[in-house]
Short mmCIF file of C-alpha atoms in Angstrom, two decimals:
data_model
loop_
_atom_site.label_atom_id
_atom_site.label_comp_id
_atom_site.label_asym_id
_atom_site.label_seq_id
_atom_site.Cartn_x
_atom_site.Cartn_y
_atom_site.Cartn_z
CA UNK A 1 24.74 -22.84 -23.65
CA UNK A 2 23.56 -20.59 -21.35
CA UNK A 3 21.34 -18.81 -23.76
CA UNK A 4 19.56 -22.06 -24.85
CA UNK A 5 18.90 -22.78 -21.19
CA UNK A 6 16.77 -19.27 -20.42
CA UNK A 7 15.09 -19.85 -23.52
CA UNK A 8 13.95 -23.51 -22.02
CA UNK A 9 13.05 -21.58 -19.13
CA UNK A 10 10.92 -19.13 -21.29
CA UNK A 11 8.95 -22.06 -22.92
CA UNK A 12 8.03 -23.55 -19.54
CA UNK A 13 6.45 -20.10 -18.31
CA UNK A 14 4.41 -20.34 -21.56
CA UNK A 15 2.03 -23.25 -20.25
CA UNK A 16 1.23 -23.77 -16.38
CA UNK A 17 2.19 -26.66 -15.34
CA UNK A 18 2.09 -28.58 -11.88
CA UNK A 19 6.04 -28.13 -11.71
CA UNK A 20 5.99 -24.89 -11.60
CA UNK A 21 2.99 -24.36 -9.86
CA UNK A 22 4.48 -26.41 -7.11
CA UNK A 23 8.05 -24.49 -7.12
CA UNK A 24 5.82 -20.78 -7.18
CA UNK A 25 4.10 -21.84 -4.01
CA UNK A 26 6.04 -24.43 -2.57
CA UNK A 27 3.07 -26.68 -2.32
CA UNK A 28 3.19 -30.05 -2.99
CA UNK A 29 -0.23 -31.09 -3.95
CA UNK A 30 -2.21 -28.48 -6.30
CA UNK A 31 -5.29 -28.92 -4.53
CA UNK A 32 -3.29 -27.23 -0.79
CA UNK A 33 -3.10 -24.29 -2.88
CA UNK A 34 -5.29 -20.88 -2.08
CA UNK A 35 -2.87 -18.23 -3.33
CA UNK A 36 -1.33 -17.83 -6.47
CA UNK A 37 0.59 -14.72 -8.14
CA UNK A 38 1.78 -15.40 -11.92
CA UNK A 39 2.30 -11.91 -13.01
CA UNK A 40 4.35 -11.11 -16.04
CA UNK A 41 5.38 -14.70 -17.03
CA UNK A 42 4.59 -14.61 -20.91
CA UNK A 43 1.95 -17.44 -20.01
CA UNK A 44 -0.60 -18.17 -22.78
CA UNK A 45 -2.12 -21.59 -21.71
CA UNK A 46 -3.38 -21.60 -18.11
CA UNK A 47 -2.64 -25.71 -18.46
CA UNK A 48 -3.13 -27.67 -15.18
CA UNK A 49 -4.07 -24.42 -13.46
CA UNK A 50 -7.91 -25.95 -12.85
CA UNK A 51 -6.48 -28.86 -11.00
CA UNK A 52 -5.98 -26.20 -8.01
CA UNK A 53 -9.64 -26.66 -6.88
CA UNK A 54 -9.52 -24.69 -3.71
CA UNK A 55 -7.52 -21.60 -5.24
CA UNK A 56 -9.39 -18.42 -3.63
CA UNK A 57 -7.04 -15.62 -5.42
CA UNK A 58 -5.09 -15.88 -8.04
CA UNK A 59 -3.34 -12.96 -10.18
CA UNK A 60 -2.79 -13.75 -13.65
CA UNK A 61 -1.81 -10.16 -15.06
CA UNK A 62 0.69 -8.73 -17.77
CA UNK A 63 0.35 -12.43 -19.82
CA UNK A 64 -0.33 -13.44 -22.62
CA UNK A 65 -3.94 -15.30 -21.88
CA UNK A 66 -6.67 -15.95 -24.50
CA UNK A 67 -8.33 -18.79 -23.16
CA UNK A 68 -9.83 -18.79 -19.79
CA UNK A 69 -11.75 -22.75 -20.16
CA UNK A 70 -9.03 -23.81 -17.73
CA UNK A 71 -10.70 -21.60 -14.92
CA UNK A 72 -13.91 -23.42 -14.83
CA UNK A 73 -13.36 -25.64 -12.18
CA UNK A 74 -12.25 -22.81 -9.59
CA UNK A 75 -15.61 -22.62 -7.67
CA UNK A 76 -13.71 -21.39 -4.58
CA UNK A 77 -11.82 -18.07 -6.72
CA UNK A 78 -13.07 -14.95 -5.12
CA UNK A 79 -10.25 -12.50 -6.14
CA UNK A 80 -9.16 -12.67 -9.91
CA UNK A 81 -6.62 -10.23 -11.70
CA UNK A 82 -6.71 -10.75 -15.73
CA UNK A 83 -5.44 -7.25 -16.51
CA UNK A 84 -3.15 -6.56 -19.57
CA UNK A 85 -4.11 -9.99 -21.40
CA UNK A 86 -5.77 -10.73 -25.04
CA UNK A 87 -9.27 -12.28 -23.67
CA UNK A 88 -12.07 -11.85 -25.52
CA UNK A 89 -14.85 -13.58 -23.77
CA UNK A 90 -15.60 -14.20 -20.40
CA UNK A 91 -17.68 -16.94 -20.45
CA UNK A 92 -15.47 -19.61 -18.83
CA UNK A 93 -16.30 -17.58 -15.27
CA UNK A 94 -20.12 -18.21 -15.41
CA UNK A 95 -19.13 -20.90 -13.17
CA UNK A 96 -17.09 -19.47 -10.71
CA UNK A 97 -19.98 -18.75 -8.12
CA UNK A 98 -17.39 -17.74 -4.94
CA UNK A 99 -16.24 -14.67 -7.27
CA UNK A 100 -16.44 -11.34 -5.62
CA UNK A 101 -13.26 -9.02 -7.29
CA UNK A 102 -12.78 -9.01 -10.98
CA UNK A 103 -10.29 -6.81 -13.16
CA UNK A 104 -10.28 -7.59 -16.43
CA UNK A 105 -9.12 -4.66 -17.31
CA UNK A 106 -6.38 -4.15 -20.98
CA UNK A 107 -7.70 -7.03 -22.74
CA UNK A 108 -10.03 -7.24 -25.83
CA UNK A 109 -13.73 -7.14 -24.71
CA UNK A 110 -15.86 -5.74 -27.28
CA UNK A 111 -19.33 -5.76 -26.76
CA UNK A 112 -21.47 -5.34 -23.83
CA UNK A 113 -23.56 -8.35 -24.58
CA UNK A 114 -20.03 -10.80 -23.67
CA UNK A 115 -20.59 -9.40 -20.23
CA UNK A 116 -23.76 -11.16 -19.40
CA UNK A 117 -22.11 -14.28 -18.44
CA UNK A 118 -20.98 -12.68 -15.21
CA UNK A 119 -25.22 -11.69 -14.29
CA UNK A 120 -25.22 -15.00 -12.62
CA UNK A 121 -22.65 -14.45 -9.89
CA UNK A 122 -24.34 -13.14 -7.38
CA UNK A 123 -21.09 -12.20 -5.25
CA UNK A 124 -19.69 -10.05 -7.53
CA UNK A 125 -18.94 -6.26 -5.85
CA UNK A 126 -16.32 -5.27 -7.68
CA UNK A 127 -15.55 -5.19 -11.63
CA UNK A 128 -12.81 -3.44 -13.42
CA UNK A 129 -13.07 -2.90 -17.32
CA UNK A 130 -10.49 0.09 -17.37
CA UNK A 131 -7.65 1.67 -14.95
CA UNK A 132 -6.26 4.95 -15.69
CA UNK A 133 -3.41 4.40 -13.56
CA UNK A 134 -2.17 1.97 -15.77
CA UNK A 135 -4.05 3.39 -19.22
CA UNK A 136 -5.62 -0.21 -19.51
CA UNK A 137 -9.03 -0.26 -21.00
CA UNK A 138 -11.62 -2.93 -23.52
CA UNK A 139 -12.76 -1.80 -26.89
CA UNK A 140 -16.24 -1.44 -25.04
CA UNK A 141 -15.62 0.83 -22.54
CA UNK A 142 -15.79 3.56 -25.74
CA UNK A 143 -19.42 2.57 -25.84
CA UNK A 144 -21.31 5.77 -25.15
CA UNK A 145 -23.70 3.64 -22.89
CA UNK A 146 -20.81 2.07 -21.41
CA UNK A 147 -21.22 2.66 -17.75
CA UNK A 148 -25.15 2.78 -17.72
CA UNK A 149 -25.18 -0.55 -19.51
CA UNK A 150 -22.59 -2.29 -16.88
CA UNK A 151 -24.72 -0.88 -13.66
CA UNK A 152 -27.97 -1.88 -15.15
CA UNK A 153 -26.72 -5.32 -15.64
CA UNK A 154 -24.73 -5.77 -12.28
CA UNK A 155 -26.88 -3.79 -9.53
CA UNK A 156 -25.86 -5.10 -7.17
CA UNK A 157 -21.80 -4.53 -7.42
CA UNK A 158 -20.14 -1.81 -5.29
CA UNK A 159 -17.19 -0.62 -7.15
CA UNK A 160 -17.05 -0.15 -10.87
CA UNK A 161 -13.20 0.73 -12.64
CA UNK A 162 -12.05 1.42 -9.00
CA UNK A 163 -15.08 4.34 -8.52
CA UNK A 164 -17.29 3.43 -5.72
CA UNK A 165 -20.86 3.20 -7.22
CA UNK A 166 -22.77 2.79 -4.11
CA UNK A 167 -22.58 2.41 0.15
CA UNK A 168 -20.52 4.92 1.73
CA UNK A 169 -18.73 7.99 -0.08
CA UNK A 170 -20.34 7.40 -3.10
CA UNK A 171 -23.09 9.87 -3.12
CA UNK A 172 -19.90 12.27 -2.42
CA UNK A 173 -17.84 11.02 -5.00
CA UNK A 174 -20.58 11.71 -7.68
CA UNK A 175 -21.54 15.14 -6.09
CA UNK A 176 -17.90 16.12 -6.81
CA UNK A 177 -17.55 14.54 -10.10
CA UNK A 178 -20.65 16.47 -11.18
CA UNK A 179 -19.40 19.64 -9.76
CA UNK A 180 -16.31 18.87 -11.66
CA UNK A 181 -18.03 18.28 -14.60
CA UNK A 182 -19.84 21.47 -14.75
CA UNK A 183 -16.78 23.52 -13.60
CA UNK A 184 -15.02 22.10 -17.04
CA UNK A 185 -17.87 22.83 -18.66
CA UNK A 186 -18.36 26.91 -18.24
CA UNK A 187 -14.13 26.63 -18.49
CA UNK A 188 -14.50 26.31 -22.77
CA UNK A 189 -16.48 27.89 -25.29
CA UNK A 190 -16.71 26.58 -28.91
CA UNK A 191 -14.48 24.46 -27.80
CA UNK A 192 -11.83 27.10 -26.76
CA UNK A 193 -10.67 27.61 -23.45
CA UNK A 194 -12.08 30.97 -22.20
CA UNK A 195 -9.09 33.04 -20.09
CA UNK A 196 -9.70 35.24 -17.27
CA UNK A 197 -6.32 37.39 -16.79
CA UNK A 198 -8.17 38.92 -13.55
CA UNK A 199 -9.02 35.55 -11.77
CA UNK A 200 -6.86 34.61 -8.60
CA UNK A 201 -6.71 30.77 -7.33
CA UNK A 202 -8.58 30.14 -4.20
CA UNK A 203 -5.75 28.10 -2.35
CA UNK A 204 -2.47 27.80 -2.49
CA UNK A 205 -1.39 25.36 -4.84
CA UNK A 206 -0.28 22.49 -2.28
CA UNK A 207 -3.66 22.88 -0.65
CA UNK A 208 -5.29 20.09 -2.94
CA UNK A 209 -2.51 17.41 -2.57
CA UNK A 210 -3.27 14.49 -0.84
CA UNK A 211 -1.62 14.13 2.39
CA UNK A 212 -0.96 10.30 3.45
CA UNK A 213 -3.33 9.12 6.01
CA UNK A 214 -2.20 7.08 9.20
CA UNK A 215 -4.45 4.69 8.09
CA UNK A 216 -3.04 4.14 4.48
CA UNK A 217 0.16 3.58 6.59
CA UNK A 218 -1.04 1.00 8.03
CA UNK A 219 -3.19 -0.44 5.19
CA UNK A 220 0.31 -0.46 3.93
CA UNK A 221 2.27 -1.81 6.03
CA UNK A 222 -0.42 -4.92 6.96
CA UNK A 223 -0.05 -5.37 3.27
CA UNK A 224 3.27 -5.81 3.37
CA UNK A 225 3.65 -7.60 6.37
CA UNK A 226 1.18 -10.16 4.63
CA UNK A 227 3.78 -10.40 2.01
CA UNK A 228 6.41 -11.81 4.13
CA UNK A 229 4.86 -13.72 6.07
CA UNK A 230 3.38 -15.36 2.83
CA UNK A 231 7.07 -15.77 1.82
CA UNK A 232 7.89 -17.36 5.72
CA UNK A 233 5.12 -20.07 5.17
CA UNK A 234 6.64 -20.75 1.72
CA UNK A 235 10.33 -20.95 2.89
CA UNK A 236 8.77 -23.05 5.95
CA UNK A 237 7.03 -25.65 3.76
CA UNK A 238 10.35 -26.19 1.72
CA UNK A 239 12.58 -26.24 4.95
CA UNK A 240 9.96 -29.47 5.58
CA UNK A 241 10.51 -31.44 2.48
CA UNK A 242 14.03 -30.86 2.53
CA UNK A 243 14.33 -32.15 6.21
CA UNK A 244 11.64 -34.68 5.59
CA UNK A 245 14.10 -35.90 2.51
CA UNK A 246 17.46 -36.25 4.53
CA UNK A 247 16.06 -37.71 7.29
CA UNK A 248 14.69 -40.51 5.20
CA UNK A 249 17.76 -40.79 3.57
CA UNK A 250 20.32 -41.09 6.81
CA UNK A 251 17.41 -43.48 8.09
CA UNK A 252 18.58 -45.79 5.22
CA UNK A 253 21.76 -45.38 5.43
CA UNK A 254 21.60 -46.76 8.78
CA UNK A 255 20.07 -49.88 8.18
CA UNK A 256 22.36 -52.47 8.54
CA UNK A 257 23.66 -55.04 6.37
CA UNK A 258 22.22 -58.13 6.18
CA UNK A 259 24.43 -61.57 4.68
CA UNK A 260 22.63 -64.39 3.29
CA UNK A 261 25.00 -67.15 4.43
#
């Protein structure tokens, strides 16, 4: 018995619907809702998800999504998270003008030309096609012209695959990837790696490791803190109904009794 009812909880998680939109967010109408987090659900039709109108980030990652048409609507979406999904084509976001974060990133995007859909939003800064953290990446990011192709079509976005392309620290970053690059390159020769039993290191080797700044602390904690109090306002708005709901029901309990003599 107990079996059969996961498994009818597994088939609801596979479309979105406004039931359990409502019970994720403890909203009551779809339209009162601006953040949404439905990571890891098994979903593969985004349903009624378009109905939330005034949705401004939403995290759809680790599903099972193929169809983004449900998204058109969400004019108002500036943060979207479709990593580790089976989309193909992203032309459902043409319309979603407010967009400014994108990560896309494990899915199925093959071509460079299904990107040019996303040339008309103008807000865009940040786009992720591949994250080695997580060893997510598109068939088209193994296009030689890969990168080129994706800044000469977006020039004005900050932040490509979590590298900062241009503003501050990014004329550093590419000075040290270069230097990198060339270091790697003297390292091998005919595609061996060439050994030098004389050379000492420079540093110690804890010198490179990256020491935890106070203001990644608190970049953390805020984040956190954010978190729960997301979880207060959600507890808060359910405390409400369920108030709401008992007072109207000792109200008519109440009422008295009327006889029709």
């Amino acid at each position: 018995m107990d079996s059969k009812r996961d498994k009818d909880q597994d088939a609801d998680f596979e479309k979105i619907t406004a039931v359990l939109l409502k019970s994720r967010t403890g909203e009551f109408d779809l339209e009162s809702i601006l953040f949404l987090k439905l990571r890891g659900l098994g979903v593969h039709d985004l349903g009624c998800i378009g109905e939330c109108v005034n949705l401004e980030r939403l995290d759809l990652s680790g599903n099972n999504i193929t169809n983004l048409a449900p998204l058109v609507s969400l004019r108002l979406l500036s943060v979207l998270n479709l990593s580790a999904n089976r989309i193909s084509s992203l032309e459902p976001l043409r319309s979603c003008d407010s967009l400014q974060n994108l990560n896309v990133a494990g899915n199925v995007i093959s071509s460079i030309e299904s990107l040019h859909c996303l040339q008309s939003l103008r807000k865009l800064e940040n786009i992720r096609f591949k994250d080695n953290t997580y060893n997510y990446t598109n068939p088209v990011c193994r296009n030689a012209s890969y990168r080129t192709s994706v800044l000469e079509m977006f020039p004005s976005i900050k932040v490509l695959d979590g590298e900062r392309v241009v503003g501050r620290g990014s004329d550093l970053y590419q000075l040290c990837k270069d230097i990198d690059d060339t270091i790697k390159a003297g390292l091998y020769k005919n595609g061996q790696l060439i050994e030098h039993p004389d050379c000492k290191p420079w540093v110690d080797d804890s010198y490179w490791e990256i020491k935890r700044s106070n203001n990644a602390i608190i970049e953390e904690a805020y984040k956190q803190f954010n978190d729960v109090l997301h979880e207060c306002r959600l507890l808060n708005n359910r405390a409400t109904h369920v108030i709401s709901q008992t007072e109207r029901s000792m109200s008519l309990k109440k009422q008295p009794k009327q006889y029709t003599i």
